[in-house]
Coordinates of C-alpha atoms and ligand atoms in Angstrom, one line a residue:
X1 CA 8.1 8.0 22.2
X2 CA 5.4 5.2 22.4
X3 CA 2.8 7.3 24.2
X4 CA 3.8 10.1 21.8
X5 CA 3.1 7.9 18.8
X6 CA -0.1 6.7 20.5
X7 CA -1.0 10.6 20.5
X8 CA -0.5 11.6 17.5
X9 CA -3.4 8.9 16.2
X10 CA -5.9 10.7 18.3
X11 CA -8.4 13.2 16.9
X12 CA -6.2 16.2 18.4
X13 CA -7.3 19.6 18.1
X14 CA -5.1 21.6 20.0
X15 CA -1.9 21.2 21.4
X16 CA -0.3 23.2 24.3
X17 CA 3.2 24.4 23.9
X18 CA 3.7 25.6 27.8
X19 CA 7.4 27.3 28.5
X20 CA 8.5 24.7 30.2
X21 CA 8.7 22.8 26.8
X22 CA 10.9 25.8 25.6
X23 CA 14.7 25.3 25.9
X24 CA 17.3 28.0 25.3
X25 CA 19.5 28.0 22.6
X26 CA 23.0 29.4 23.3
X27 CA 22.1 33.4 22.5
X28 CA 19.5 32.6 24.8
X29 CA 16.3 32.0 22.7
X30 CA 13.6 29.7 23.0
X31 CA 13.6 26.6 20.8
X32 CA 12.1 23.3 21.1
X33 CA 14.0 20.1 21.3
X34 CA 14.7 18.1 18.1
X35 CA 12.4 15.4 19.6
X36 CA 9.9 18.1 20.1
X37 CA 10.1 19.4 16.7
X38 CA 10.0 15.9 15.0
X39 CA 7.0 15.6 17.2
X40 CA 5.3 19.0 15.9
X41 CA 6.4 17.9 11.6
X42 CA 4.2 15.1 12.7
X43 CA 1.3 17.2 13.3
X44 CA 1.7 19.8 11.2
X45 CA 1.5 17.5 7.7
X46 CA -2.0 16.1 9.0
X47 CA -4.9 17.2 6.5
X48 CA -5.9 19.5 9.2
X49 CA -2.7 20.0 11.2
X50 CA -4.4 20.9 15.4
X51 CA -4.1 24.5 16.8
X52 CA -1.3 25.5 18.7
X53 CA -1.3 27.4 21.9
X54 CA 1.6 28.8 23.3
X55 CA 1.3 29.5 27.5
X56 CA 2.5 31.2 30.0
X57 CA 5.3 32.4 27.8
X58 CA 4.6 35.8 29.0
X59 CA 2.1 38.7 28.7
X60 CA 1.7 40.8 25.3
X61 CA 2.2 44.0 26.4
X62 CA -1.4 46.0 25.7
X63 CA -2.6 42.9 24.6
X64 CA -4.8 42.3 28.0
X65 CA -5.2 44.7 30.0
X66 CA -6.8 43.7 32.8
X67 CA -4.1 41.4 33.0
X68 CA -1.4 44.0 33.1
X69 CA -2.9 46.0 36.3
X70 CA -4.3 43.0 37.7
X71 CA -2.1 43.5 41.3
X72 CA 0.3 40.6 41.4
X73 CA 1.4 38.9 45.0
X74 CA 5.4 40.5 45.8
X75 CA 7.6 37.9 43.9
X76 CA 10.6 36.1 45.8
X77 CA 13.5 36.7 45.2
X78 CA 14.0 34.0 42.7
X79 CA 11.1 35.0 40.4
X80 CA 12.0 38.7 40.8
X81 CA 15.4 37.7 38.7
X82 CA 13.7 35.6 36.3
X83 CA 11.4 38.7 35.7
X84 CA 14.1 41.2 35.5
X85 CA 15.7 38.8 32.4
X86 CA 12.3 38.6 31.0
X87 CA 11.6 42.2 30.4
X88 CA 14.5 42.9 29.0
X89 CA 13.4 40.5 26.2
X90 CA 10.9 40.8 23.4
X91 CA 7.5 39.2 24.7
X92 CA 6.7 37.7 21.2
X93 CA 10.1 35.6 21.3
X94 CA 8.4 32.3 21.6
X95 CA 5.5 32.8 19.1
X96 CA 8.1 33.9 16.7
X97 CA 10.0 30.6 17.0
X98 CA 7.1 29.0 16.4
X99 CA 6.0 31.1 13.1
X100 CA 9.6 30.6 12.4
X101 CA 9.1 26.4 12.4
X102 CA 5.8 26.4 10.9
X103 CA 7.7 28.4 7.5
X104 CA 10.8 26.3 7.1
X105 CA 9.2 22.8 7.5
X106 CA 11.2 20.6 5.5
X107 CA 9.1 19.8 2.1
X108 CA 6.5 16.4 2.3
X109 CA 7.9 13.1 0.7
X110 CA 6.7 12.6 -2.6
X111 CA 3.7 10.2 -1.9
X112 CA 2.4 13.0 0.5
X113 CA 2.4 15.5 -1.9
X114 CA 0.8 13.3 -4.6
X115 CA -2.0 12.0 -1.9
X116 CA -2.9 15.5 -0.5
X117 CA -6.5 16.0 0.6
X118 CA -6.8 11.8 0.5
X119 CA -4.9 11.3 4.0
X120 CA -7.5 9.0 5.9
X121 CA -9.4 9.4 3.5
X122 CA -11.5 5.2 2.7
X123 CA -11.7 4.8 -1.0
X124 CA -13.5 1.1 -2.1
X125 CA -10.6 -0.8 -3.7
X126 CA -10.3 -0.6 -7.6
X127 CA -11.5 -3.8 -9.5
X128 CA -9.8 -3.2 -12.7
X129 CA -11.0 -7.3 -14.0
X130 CA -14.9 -6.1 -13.8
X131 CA -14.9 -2.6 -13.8
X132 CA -13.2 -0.5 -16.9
X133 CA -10.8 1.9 -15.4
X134 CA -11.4 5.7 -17.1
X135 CA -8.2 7.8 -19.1
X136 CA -8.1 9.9 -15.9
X137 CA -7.2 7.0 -13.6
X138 CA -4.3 5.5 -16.0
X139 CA -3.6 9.2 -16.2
X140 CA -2.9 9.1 -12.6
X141 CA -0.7 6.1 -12.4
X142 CA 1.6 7.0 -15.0
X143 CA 2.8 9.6 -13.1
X144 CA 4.7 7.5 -11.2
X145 CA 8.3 8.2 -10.8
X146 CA 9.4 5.1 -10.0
X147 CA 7.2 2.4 -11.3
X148 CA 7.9 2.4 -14.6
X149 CA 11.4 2.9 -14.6
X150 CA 12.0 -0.2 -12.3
X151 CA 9.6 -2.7 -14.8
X152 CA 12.1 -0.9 -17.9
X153 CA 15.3 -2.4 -15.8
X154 CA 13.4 -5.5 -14.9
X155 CA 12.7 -5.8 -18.7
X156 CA 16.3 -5.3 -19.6
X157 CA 17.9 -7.8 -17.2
X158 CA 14.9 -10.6 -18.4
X159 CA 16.0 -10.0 -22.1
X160 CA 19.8 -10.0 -21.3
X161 CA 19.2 -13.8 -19.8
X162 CA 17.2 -15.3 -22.0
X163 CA 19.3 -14.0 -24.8
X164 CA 22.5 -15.3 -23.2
X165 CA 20.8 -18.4 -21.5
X166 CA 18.5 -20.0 -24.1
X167 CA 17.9 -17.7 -27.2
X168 CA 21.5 -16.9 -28.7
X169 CA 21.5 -14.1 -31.4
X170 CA 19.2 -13.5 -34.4
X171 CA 15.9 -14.7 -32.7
X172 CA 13.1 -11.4 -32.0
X173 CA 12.2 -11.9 -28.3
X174 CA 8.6 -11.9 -28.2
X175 CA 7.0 -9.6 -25.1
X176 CA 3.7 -9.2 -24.3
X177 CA 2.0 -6.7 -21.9
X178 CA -1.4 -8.1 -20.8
X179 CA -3.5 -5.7 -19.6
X180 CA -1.6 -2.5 -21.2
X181 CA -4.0 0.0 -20.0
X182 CA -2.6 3.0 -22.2
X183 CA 0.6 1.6 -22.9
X184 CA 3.0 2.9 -20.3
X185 CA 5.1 -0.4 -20.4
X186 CA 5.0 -1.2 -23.9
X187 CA 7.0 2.4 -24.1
X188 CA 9.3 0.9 -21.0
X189 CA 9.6 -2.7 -23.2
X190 CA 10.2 -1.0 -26.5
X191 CA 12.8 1.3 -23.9
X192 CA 14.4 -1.8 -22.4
X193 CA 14.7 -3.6 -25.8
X194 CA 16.4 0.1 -27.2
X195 CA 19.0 0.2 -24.3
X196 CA 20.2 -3.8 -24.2
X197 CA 20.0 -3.9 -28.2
X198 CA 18.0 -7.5 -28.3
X199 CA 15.1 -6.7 -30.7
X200 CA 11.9 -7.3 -29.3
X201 CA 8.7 -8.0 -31.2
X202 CA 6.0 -6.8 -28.6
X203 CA 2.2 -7.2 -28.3
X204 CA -0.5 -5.1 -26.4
X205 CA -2.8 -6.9 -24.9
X206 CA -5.9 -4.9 -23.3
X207 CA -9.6 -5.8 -22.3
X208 CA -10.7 -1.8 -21.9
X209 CA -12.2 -1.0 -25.2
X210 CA -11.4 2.9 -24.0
X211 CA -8.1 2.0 -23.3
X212 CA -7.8 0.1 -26.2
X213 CA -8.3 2.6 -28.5
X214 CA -5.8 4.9 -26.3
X215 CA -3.0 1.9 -27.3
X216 CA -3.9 2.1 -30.9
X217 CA -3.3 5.9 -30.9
X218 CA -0.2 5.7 -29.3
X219 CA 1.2 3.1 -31.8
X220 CA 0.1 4.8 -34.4
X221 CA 1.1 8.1 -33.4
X222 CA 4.3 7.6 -31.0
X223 CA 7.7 7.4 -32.7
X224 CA 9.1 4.2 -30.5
X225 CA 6.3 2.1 -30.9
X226 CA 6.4 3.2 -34.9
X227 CA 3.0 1.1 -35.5
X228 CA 5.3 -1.8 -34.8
X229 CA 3.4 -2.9 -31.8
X230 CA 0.3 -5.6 -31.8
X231 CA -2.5 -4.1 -30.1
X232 CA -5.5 -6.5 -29.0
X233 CA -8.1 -6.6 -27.6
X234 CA -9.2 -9.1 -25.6
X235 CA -9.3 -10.9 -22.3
X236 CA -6.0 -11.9 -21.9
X237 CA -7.8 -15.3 -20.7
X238 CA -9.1 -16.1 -23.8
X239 CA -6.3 -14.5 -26.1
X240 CA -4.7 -17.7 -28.0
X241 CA -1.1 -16.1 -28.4
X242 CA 0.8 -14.3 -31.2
X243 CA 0.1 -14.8 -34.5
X244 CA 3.5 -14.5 -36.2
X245 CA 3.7 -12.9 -40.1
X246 CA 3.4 -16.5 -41.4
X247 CA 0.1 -17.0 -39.7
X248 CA 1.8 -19.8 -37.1
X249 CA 1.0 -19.1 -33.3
X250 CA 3.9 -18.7 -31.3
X251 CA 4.5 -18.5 -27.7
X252 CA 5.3 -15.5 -26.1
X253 CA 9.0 -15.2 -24.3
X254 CA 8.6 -12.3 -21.5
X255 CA 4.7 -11.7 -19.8
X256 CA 4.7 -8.3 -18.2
X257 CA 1.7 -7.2 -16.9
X258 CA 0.5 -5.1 -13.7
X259 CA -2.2 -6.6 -12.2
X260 CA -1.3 -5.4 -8.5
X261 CA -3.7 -4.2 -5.8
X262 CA -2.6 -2.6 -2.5
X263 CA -2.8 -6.4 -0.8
X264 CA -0.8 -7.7 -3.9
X265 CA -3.4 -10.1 -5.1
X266 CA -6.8 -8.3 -4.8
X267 CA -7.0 -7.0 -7.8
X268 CA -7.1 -10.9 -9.2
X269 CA -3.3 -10.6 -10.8
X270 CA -3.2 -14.7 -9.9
X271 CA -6.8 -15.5 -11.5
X272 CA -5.7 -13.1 -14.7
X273 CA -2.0 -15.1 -14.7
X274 CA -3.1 -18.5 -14.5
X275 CA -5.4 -18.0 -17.3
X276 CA -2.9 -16.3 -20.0
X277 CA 0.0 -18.6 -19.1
X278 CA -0.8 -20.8 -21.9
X279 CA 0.8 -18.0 -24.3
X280 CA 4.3 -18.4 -22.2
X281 CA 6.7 -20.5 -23.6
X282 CA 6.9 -23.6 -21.3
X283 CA 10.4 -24.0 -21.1
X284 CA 12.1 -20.8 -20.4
X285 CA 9.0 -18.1 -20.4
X286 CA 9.5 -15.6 -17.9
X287 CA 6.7 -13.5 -16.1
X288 CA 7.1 -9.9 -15.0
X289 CA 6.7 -9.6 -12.1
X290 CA 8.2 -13.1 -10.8
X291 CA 6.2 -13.0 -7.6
X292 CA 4.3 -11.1 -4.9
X293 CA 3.1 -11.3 -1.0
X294 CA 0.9 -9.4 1.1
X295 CA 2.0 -7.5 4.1
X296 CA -0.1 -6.7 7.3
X297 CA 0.2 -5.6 10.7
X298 CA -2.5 -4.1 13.5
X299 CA -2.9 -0.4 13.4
X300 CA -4.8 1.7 15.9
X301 CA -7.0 4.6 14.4
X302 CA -9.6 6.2 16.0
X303 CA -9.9 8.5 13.2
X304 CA -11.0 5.9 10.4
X305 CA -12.7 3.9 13.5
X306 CA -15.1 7.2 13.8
X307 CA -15.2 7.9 10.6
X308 CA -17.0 4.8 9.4
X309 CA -18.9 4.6 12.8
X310 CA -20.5 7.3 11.1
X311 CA -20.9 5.9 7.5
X312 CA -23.7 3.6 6.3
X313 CA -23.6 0.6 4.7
X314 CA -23.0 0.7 1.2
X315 CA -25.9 -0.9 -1.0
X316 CA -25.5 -2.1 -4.8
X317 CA -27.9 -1.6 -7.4
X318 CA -29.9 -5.0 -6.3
X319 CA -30.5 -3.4 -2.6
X320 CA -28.3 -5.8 -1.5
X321 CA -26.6 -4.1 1.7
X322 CA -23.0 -5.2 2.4
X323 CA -21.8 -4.3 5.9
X324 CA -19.1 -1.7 5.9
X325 CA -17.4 -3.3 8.9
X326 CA -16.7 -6.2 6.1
X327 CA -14.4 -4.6 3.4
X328 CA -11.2 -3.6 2.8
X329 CA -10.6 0.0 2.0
X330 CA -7.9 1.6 0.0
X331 CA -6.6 4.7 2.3
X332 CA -3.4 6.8 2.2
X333 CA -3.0 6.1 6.5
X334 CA -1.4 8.8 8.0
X335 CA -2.9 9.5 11.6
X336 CA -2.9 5.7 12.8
X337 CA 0.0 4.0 15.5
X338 CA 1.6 0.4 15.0
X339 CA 0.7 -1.5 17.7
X340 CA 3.3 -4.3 17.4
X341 CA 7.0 -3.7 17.3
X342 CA 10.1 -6.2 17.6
X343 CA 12.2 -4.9 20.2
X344 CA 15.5 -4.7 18.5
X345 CA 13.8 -3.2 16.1
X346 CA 11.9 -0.6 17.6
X347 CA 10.6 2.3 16.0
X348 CA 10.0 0.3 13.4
X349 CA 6.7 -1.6 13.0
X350 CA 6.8 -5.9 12.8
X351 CA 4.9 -6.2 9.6
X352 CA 4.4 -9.6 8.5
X353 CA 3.8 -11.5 5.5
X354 CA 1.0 -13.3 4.7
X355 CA 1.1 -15.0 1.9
X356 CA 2.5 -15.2 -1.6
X357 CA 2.3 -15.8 -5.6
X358 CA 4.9 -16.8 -7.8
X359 CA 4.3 -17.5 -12.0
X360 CA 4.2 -19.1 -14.2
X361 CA 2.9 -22.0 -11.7
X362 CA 3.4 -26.1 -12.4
X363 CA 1.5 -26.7 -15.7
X364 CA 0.4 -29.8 -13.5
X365 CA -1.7 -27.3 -10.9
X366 CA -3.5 -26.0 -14.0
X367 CA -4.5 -28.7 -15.8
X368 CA -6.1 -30.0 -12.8
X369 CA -7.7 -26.7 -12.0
X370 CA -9.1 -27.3 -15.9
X371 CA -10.2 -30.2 -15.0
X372 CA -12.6 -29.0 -11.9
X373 CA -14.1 -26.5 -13.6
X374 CA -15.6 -28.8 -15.9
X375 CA -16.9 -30.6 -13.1
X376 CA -15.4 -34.1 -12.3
X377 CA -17.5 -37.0 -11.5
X378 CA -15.4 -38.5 -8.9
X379 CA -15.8 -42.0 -7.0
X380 CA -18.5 -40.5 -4.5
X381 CA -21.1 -39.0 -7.7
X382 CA -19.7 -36.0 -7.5
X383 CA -20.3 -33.2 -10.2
X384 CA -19.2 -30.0 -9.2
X385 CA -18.2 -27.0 -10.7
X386 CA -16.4 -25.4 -8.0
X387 CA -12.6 -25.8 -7.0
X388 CA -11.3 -24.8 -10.2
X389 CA -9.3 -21.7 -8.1
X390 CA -8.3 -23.7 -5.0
X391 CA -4.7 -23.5 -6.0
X392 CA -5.1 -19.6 -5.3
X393 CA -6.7 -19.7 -2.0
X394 CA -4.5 -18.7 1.0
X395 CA -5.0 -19.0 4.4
X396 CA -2.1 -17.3 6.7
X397 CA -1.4 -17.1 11.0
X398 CA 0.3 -14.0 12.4
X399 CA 1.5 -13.4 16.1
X400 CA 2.9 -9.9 16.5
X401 CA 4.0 -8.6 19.8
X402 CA 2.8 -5.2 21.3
X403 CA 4.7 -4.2 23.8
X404 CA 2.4 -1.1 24.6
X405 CA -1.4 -1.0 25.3
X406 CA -3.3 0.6 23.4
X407 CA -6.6 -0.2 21.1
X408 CA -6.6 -2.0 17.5
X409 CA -8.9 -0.9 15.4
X410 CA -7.7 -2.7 12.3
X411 CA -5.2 -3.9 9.7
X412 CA -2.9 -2.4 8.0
X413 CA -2.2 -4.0 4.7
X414 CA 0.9 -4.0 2.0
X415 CA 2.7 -5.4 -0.7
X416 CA 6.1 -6.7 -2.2
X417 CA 6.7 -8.1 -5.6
X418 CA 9.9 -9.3 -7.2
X419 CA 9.3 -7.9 -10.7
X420 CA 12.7 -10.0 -11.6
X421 CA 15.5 -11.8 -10.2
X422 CA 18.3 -12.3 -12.5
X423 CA 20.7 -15.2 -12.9
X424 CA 22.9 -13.4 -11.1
X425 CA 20.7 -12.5 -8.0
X426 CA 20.3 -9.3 -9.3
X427 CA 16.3 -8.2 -8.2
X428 CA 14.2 -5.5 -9.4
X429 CA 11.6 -5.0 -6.6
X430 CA 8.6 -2.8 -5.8
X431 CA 7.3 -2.6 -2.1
X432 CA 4.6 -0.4 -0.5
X433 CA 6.1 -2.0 3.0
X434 CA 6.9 0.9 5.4
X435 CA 10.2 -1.3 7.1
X436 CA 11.2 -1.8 3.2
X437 CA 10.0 0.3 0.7
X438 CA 12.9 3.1 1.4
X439 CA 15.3 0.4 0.1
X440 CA 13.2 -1.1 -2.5
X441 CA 11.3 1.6 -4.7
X442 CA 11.5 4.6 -2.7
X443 CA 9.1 7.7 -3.7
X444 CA 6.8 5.1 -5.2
X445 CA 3.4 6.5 -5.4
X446 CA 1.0 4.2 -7.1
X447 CA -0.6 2.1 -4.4
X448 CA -1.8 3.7 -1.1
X449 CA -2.3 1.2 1.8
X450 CA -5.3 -1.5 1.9
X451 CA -7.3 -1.3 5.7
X452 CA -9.2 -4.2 7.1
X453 CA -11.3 -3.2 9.7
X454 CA -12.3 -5.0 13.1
X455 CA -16.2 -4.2 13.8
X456 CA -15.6 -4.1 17.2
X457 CA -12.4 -2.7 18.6
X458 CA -10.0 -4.5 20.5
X459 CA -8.2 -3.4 23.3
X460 CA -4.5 -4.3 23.6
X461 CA -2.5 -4.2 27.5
X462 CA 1.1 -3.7 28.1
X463 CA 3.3 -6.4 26.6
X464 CA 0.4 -8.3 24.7
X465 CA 0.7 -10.8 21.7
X466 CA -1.5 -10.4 18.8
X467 CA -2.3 -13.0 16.3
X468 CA -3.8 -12.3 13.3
X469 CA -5.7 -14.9 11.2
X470 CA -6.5 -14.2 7.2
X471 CA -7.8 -16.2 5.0
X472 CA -8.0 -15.8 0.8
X473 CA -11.2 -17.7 0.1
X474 CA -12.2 -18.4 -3.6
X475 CA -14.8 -20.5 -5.8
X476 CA -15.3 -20.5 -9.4
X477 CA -16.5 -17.3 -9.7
X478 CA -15.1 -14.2 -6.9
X479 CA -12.3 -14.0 -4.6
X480 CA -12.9 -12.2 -0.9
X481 CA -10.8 -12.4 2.4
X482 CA -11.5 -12.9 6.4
X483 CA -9.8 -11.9 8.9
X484 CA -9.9 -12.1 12.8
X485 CA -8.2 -10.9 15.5
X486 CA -7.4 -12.7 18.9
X487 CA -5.0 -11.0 22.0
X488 CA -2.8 -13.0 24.5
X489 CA -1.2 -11.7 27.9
X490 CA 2.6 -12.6 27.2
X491 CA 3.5 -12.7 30.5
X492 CA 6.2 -15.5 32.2
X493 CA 3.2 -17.8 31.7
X494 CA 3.7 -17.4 28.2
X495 CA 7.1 -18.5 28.4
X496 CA 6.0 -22.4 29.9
X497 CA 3.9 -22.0 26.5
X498 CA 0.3 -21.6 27.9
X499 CA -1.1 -18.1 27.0
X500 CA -4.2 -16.3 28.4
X501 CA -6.3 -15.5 25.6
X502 CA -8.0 -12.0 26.4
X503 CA -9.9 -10.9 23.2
X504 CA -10.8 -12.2 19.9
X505 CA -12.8 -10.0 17.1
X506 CA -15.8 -11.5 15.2
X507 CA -14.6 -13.5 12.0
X508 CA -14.9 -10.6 9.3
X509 CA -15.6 -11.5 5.3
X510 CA -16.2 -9.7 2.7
X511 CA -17.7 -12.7 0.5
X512 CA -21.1 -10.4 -0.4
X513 CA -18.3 -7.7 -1.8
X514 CA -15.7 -10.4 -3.6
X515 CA -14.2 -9.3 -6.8
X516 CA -15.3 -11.1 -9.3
X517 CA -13.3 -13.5 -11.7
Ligands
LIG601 C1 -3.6 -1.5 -12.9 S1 -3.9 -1.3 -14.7 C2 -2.3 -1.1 -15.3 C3 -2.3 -0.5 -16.7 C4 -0.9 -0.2 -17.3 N1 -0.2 -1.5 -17.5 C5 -0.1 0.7 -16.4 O1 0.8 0.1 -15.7 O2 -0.3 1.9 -16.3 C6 -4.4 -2.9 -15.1 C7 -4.9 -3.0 -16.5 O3 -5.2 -4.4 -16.8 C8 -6.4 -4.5 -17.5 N2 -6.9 -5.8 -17.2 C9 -7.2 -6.3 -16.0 N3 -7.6 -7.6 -16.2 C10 -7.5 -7.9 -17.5 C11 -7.8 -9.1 -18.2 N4 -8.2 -10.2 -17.7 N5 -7.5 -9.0 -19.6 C12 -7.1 -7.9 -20.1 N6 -6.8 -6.8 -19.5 C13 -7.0 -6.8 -18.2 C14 -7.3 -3.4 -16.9 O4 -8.3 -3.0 -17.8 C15 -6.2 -2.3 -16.7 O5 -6.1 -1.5 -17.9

């Protein structure tokens, strides 16, 4: 299975189907084995599935003939038998079986048949905090099946508690979506508050002017939100709160927002959080989601390895050239292998996590972060700006076992978030995690896989150990990640604790393409 796996991420073209891969069923056709038709599924849902050849499964009658009169050697015995049995049977059996699979393949999983024609395909992460995202793109994520309903049930078990825990009855709840985009989730809040029967008051808070007017039209126009809904617009950073009919300035009770990139935090969902938490009621404010952590493991892909072997650098509008070896990419990964597996665990991938958020965080971390932005003078002199986002910088060490050779050409990245846990342990979760996602938010489609890629691949040998070293750097004003790559033999030495290092990457950064805060 390993070497199959290892394969199927090769830039096949063509793959032989001799007869001795043929079995007979019990009327005495051809067929392929189960493994062997798993195996061909594989291929066969690849943006451009390889060619299959069938041979020596017997000769077309007319088809060649130079073939037919070609004077054969006298078969034995054996083969004269084998011969007889094969007359007697139509030559196109085995090509028919195969017609036969290729027409009744069972139908793709939703995310593949959302993502056709982007398999493989390396897309430069979204930066929805500096860039303004078009209709077309919202368009796109609201056609999720799953993510919206889940934040509509994590919205109904946040209002639930905090009307039985702190509010009581008669009190609106007040909800806020920061960063509304079109409105998808004031529709789930205004859903959530329907369903539970807690009255809500809610507020839109987006910094798109496009979008913007998008919300307004929808709360004019939409019969839920009944022009009932606050629409602003505005940094959520700089938006002071809610402005209650009596002109007082509340504090908001539930914060949902959706500021998630395919790592979890690279689309600046911490940076964005930290600086609207002082709308959230100190005491029992919730945030939606709870928390989040990134996922990675090492992948080998030749095909993305060739692909931007063949790419040049990208360069911005100042002619600054940022090398493409030192980015993340954003790519529906298809035709890649895992290299690292636990062994009770096999087929699965280890995937590990590398870090995490949680909000609201300890008013004490931001009022120091306040305070370094504005440049402290400490004992030594010093007046710097910078610091101010240390609390959000991450650094994380992986070891991963391989137990088969093979070559890693990068990382593959993921995400988890706990959009809420109730009092009762009851969670609502999201998870783009291949060993979890099935049990958390199957059918999901919104976030493809992130891909860090190693400049120079590494090459792996039988029953290696990985370790994988990432750091989330930040200063006042971006956010970027490094990585690097180092490979151990795990042999018995590595049991009396001493490991032979074999391989270590270059230290990768994309600092020159941080996002910006
Ligand atoms: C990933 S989209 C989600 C949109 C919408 N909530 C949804 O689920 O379809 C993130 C949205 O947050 C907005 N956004 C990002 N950072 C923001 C900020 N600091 N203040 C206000 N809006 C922000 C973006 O413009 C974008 O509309």
């Amino acid at each position: 299975m390993a070497l199959q796996s290892r394969w199927y991420s090769e830039p096949i073209r063509l793959l032989m189907l001799p007869r001795t891969s043929f079995l007979r069923n019990p009327k005495g056709f051809p067929v392929l084995s189960k493994a062997h038709q798993q195996y061909l599924t594989r291929f066969l849902r690849l943006r451009f599935p390889p060619w299959l050849l069938l041979s020596d499964v017997g000769i077309i009658a007319g088809a060649n003939p130079s073939v037919a009169s070609d004077p054969s050697p006298a078969p034995t015995p054996a083969e004269a038998a084998t011969k007889v049995a094969e007359n007697v049977e139509d030559p196109l059996q085995h090509l028919k079986y195969i017609r036969h699979l290729q027409q009744t393949q069972p139908s793709r999983p939703p995310m593949e048949r959302f993502g056709q024609g982007y398999q493989d395909y390396l897309q430069s992460p979204l930066q929805p905090l500096t860039d303004n995202l078009e209709s077309i793109t919202y368009e796109v994520f609201e056609k999720d099946p799953v993510k919206y309903e889940w934040y509509e049930r994590a919205i109904a078990l946040a209002l639930k508690d905090l009307r039985d825990e702190h509010l009581g009855e008669g009190r609106e709840i007040l909800v806020a979506v920061v960063g509304a985009g079109r409105g998808p989730l004031v529709t789930r809040a205004l859903l959530a508050s329907r369903s539970t029967g807690f009255k809500i008051r809610c507020y839109a808070v987006e910094k798109n002017p496009n979008a913007h007017v998008l919300l307004q039209r929808r709360n004019a126009t939409d019969k839920l939100c009944n022009d009932q809904v606050t629409v602003v617009k505005s940094d959520m950073r700089s938006w002071p709160g809610p402005t209650l009919p009596n002109g007082e300035v509340s504090k908001v009770d539930i914060l949902v927002s959706e500021l998630l990139g395919s790592f979890a935090d690279n689309e600046l969902s911490p940076e964005c959080l930290d600086g609207v938490q002082h709308v959230l009621h100190p005491d029992h404010g919730i945030n939606i989601p709870q928390s989040y952590s990134a996922h990675l493991t090492p992948i080998s892909t030749p095909k993305l390895y060739s692909d931007l072997l063949g790419r040049a650098s990208p360069t911005d509008i100042n002619m600054t050239t940022t090398d493409k070896w030192e980015l993340p990419y954003v790519v529906m990964l298809h035709q890649i292998d895992y290299l690292a597996h636990d062994a009770s665990a096999e087929p699965q991938p280890s995937i590990g996590e590398t870090w995490s958020f949680a909000h609201p965080i300890s008013p004490r971390i931001l009022a120091q972060a306040r305070q370094r932005a504005g440049g402290t003078t400490d004992a030594g002199g010093w007046v710097g700006g910078d610091g101010s986002n240390e609390h959000n910088a991450r650094t994380s060490k992986l070891t991963f076992t391989c137990p088969n050779r093979g070559v890693c050409h990068g990382l593959a990245g993921y995400f988890e978030t706990v959009l809420y846990r109730n009092t009762q342990g009851t969670a609502v979760e999201l998870s783009t995690n291949p060993v979890t996602m099935e049990a958390k938010s199957k059918d999901m489609i919104s976030w493809f896989p992130i891909f860090f890629p190693l400049k120079t691949p590494i090459t792996i040998p039988d029953n290696a150990e990985m370790e994988v070293t990432m750091w989330r750097q930040t200063d006042d004003r971006k956010v970027w990640y490094e990585w690097v790559v180092e490979v151990f033999e795990a042999t018995a030495a590595a049991e009396s604790k001493k490991r032979r290092k074999l391989g270590m990457s270059e230290l990768h950064s994309s600092r020159k393409n941080g996002c910006l805060m």
